[in-house]
């Protein structure tokens, strides 16, 4: 008897919501600043519809909570707290992605701008000195379509969830665009490969392992090294991830990013995303 595996492959249902817990932790070093960090958050992702003609998928993402649990350096902790206040303007996003998880369009930009007006006023009052440059940078970002989209694309939840989206082959190589994590936002291209192990008895469960290594780009390396001031330093960047799915539904993910620029700049981030339940 021939088994139809498609029957056991769970699909999204319009209006279905999923609640995820996300932990981001790791270690950062930038010259004299050397610190561990940990942040925890909860998110609700709702599948809204699919545009079959363009093969775009529409979702709504709501941030339910966000907390900085640990950061050893008090100065940097204050900066992160201010950054989290700014990130609150993205606490609800309505967007389209391609059939391979590439962010295509934000539908509620006006709502984001409206929230920014209130956050800017709050930051000016609470952090009158330290927030000045952050406010200028955010104003510039919101005015630039490419920067605006990239900032959302590389948010922790968006990065983890949509890296694996639509990738169900047994083995595949693909290019993935990442960014410098030390503030320059210079693009870094990764050469990636993933392999899929399917569950037994055609139950629709899949385990996938992703590996990504930096494709050398002299121009990008020069810009990143110049931004850090680490003249003559080597740049290394890599990504590793494991995803566990029930069909299209992501149950759990572990993803690690590592970037080093010479001996004085390094960043290791581990992201753990887990399905905690379902929304109403």
Coordinates of C-alpha atoms in Angstrom, one line a residue:
X1 CA 0.0 0.0 0.0
X2 CA 1.4 3.4 -0.9
X3 CA 1.5 6.0 1.9
X4 CA 0.6 9.6 1.1
X5 CA 2.9 11.6 3.5
X6 CA 1.1 14.8 2.5
X7 CA -1.9 13.6 4.6
X8 CA 0.2 13.8 7.8
X9 CA 1.8 17.2 7.1
X10 CA 0.2 19.7 9.3
X11 CA -0.8 23.0 7.6
X12 CA -1.5 26.5 8.9
X13 CA -5.2 27.3 9.4
X14 CA -6.4 30.8 8.7
X15 CA -6.9 32.7 12.0
X16 CA -4.9 30.1 14.0
X17 CA -2.6 31.7 16.7
X18 CA 0.6 30.3 18.3
X19 CA 2.2 31.5 21.5
X20 CA 6.0 31.2 21.7
X21 CA 8.5 31.8 24.5
X22 CA 11.8 33.2 23.4
X23 CA 15.1 33.4 25.3
X24 CA 18.1 35.3 24.0
X25 CA 21.3 35.0 25.9
X26 CA 25.0 35.1 25.3
X27 CA 28.1 37.1 25.7
X28 CA 29.4 40.3 24.2
X29 CA 32.8 42.0 24.2
X30 CA 33.6 45.4 22.7
X31 CA 36.9 46.7 23.9
X32 CA 36.6 47.2 27.7
X33 CA 33.0 46.2 27.9
X34 CA 32.8 42.4 28.5
X35 CA 29.4 41.1 29.6
X36 CA 26.9 38.3 29.7
X37 CA 23.3 39.0 28.8
X38 CA 19.9 37.3 28.9
X39 CA 16.5 38.5 27.7
X40 CA 13.2 36.6 27.8
X41 CA 10.0 37.4 25.8
X42 CA 6.7 36.0 24.8
X43 CA 5.1 36.4 21.3
X44 CA 1.8 35.5 19.6
X45 CA 2.0 34.7 15.9
X46 CA -1.3 34.5 13.9
X47 CA -1.6 33.2 10.4
X48 CA -4.0 35.4 8.5
X49 CA -4.1 34.4 4.8
X50 CA -2.1 33.4 1.7
X51 CA -1.9 35.1 -1.6
X52 CA -1.7 32.2 -4.0
X53 CA -0.8 34.3 -7.0
X54 CA 2.3 35.9 -5.5
X55 CA 2.9 33.0 -3.0
X56 CA 3.0 35.5 -0.1
X57 CA 1.9 34.6 3.4
X58 CA 0.4 37.1 5.8
X59 CA 0.9 37.0 9.5
X60 CA 0.3 39.1 12.6
X61 CA 3.0 39.2 15.3
X62 CA 2.3 40.5 18.8
X63 CA 4.9 40.8 21.6
X64 CA 3.2 39.8 24.8
X65 CA 6.1 40.6 27.2
X66 CA 9.8 41.4 27.1
X67 CA 12.2 41.5 30.1
X68 CA 16.0 42.0 30.4
X69 CA 17.0 39.4 32.9
X70 CA 20.7 39.9 33.0
X71 CA 23.3 42.3 31.8
X72 CA 26.6 42.6 33.8
X73 CA 27.6 46.1 32.6
X74 CA 25.3 48.7 34.2
X75 CA 25.9 51.4 31.5
X76 CA 25.1 49.0 28.7
X77 CA 22.1 47.7 30.6
X78 CA 20.6 51.2 30.6
X79 CA 21.2 51.5 26.8
X80 CA 19.4 48.1 26.4
X81 CA 16.5 49.2 28.5
X82 CA 16.2 52.4 26.3
X83 CA 16.5 50.2 23.2
X84 CA 13.7 48.0 24.5
X85 CA 11.5 51.1 24.9
X86 CA 12.1 51.9 21.2
X87 CA 11.4 48.3 20.2
X88 CA 8.0 48.6 21.7
X89 CA 6.9 50.4 18.5
X90 CA 7.1 47.0 16.8
X91 CA 5.0 45.2 19.5
X92 CA 2.4 44.5 16.9
X93 CA 3.2 43.8 13.2
X94 CA 1.0 42.9 10.3
X95 CA 3.2 41.7 7.4
X96 CA 3.7 39.5 4.3
X97 CA 6.5 37.1 3.7
X98 CA 7.5 35.1 0.6
X99 CA 7.1 31.3 0.4
X100 CA 10.7 31.1 1.7
X101 CA 10.2 33.5 4.6
X102 CA 11.6 36.7 3.1
X103 CA 9.9 39.8 4.5
X104 CA 8.1 41.5 1.7
X105 CA 5.8 44.2 3.2
X106 CA 4.7 45.7 6.5
X107 CA 1.0 46.5 6.4
X108 CA 0.7 48.7 9.5
X109 CA 3.5 51.2 9.2
X110 CA 1.3 54.1 10.2
X111 CA 0.7 52.4 13.5
X112 CA 4.4 51.9 14.0
X113 CA 5.0 55.7 13.3
X114 CA 2.2 56.7 15.7
X115 CA 3.8 54.6 18.5
X116 CA 7.2 56.1 17.8
X117 CA 5.9 59.7 18.5
X118 CA 4.9 58.6 22.0
X119 CA 8.2 56.7 22.7
X120 CA 10.3 59.6 21.5
X121 CA 8.6 61.9 23.9
X122 CA 9.1 59.4 26.8
X123 CA 12.8 58.8 26.0
X124 CA 13.5 62.6 25.8
X125 CA 12.0 62.9 29.3
X126 CA 13.6 59.9 31.0
X127 CA 17.0 59.8 29.2
X128 CA 17.6 63.4 28.1
X129 CA 21.3 62.9 27.5
X130 CA 21.9 59.2 26.6
X131 CA 18.9 58.9 24.3
X132 CA 19.8 61.8 21.9
X133 CA 21.8 59.7 19.4
X134 CA 19.4 56.8 19.6
X135 CA 16.5 59.1 18.7
X136 CA 18.3 60.5 15.8
X137 CA 19.2 57.0 14.5
X138 CA 15.6 55.8 14.9
X139 CA 14.3 58.9 13.0
X140 CA 16.7 58.1 10.2
X141 CA 15.7 54.5 10.1
X142 CA 12.0 55.1 10.0
X143 CA 12.6 57.5 7.0
X144 CA 14.5 54.8 5.0
X145 CA 12.4 51.9 3.7
X146 CA 15.3 49.5 3.4
X147 CA 16.6 50.2 6.9
X148 CA 13.1 50.1 8.3
X149 CA 12.5 46.6 6.8
X150 CA 15.9 45.3 7.8
X151 CA 15.4 46.3 11.4
X152 CA 12.3 44.2 11.5
X153 CA 13.8 41.3 9.5
X154 CA 16.6 40.9 12.1
X155 CA 14.5 41.1 15.2
X156 CA 15.1 37.9 17.2
X157 CA 11.7 36.3 16.7
X158 CA 11.5 37.2 13.0
X159 CA 15.0 36.0 12.4
X160 CA 14.6 32.6 14.0
X161 CA 11.1 31.8 12.9
X162 CA 11.3 32.8 9.2
X163 CA 14.8 31.4 8.6
X164 CA 13.2 27.9 8.4
X165 CA 10.0 29.0 6.8
X166 CA 9.1 27.1 3.7
X167 CA 12.3 25.0 3.7
X168 CA 11.2 21.3 3.8
X169 CA 13.6 19.6 1.3
X170 CA 15.7 16.7 2.5
X171 CA 18.8 18.8 1.7
X172 CA 19.3 22.2 0.2
X173 CA 21.9 24.9 -0.2
X174 CA 20.9 28.6 -0.2
X175 CA 22.2 32.1 0.4
X176 CA 21.1 34.1 3.4
X177 CA 21.7 37.8 4.0
X178 CA 22.6 38.7 7.6
X179 CA 24.1 41.9 9.1
X180 CA 27.0 43.1 11.2
X181 CA 25.9 42.9 14.8
X182 CA 28.2 45.7 16.0
X183 CA 26.1 48.6 14.8
X184 CA 27.1 49.3 11.3
X185 CA 24.3 47.1 9.8
X186 CA 26.6 46.2 6.9
X187 CA 25.2 43.2 5.0
X188 CA 27.0 39.8 5.5
X189 CA 26.2 37.0 3.1
X190 CA 26.1 33.5 4.5
X191 CA 26.4 30.3 2.5
X192 CA 23.9 27.9 4.1
X193 CA 23.0 24.3 4.0
X194 CA 20.3 22.4 5.8
X195 CA 19.4 18.7 6.1
X196 CA 16.1 17.2 7.1
X197 CA 15.3 14.1 9.1
X198 CA 11.7 13.0 8.9
X199 CA 9.8 11.4 11.8
X200 CA 8.9 7.7 11.8
X201 CA 5.5 6.4 10.7
X202 CA 5.0 9.4 8.4
X203 CA 3.7 11.5 11.4
X204 CA 4.7 14.8 9.7
X205 CA 7.4 15.6 12.3
X206 CA 10.7 16.9 10.9
X207 CA 14.1 17.8 12.4
X208 CA 16.3 20.1 10.4
X209 CA 19.9 21.2 11.0
X210 CA 21.2 24.5 9.5
X211 CA 24.8 25.6 9.0
X212 CA 25.8 29.0 7.7
X213 CA 29.3 30.3 7.0
X214 CA 30.3 33.8 5.9
X215 CA 31.0 34.4 2.2
X216 CA 34.1 36.6 2.1
X217 CA 33.4 40.2 0.8
X218 CA 36.4 42.5 1.0
X219 CA 34.3 45.6 0.9
X220 CA 32.0 44.5 3.7
X221 CA 34.9 43.4 5.9
X222 CA 36.6 46.7 5.4
X223 CA 33.5 48.7 6.4
X224 CA 32.9 46.5 9.5
X225 CA 36.5 46.6 10.6
X226 CA 36.6 50.4 10.1
X227 CA 33.4 50.8 12.2
X228 CA 34.9 49.0 15.2
X229 CA 38.3 50.7 14.8
X230 CA 40.0 47.2 14.9
X231 CA 42.5 47.9 12.1
X232 CA 43.9 44.9 10.4
X233 CA 41.6 42.5 12.3
X234 CA 40.0 39.4 10.8
X235 CA 36.2 39.1 10.6
X236 CA 34.4 35.8 11.2
X237 CA 30.7 35.1 11.3
X238 CA 28.7 31.9 11.5
X239 CA 25.2 30.6 12.2
X240 CA 24.0 27.2 13.5
X241 CA 20.5 26.2 14.1
X242 CA 18.2 23.2 14.8
X243 CA 14.4 23.3 14.1
X244 CA 11.8 20.8 15.2
X245 CA 8.5 21.0 13.3
X246 CA 5.1 19.4 13.1
X247 CA 4.5 20.0 9.4
X248 CA 4.5 23.8 8.9
X249 CA 4.2 24.5 12.6
X250 CA 7.4 25.2 14.4
X251 CA 7.5 23.5 17.8
X252 CA 11.0 24.4 18.9
X253 CA 14.2 26.0 17.6
X254 CA 17.8 26.6 18.9
X255 CA 19.9 29.1 16.9
X256 CA 23.4 30.4 17.6
X257 CA 25.1 33.4 16.0
X258 CA 28.9 34.0 16.4
X259 CA 30.7 37.1 15.2
X260 CA 34.3 38.1 16.0
X261 CA 36.3 41.1 14.8
X262 CA 39.9 40.6 15.9
X263 CA 40.6 40.0 19.6
X264 CA 38.6 42.9 21.0
X265 CA 35.2 42.4 19.5
X266 CA 33.1 39.3 19.8
X267 CA 29.4 38.4 20.1
X268 CA 27.8 35.1 20.8
X269 CA 24.0 34.9 20.9
X270 CA 21.9 31.8 21.5
X271 CA 18.2 32.0 20.7
X272 CA 15.8 29.4 22.0
X273 CA 12.2 29.5 20.7
X274 CA 9.5 27.2 21.9
X275 CA 5.8 26.8 21.2
X276 CA 4.1 27.2 24.6
X277 CA 0.4 27.1 23.5
X278 CA -2.2 28.5 21.3
X279 CA -3.9 31.9 21.2
X280 CA -7.6 32.5 21.4

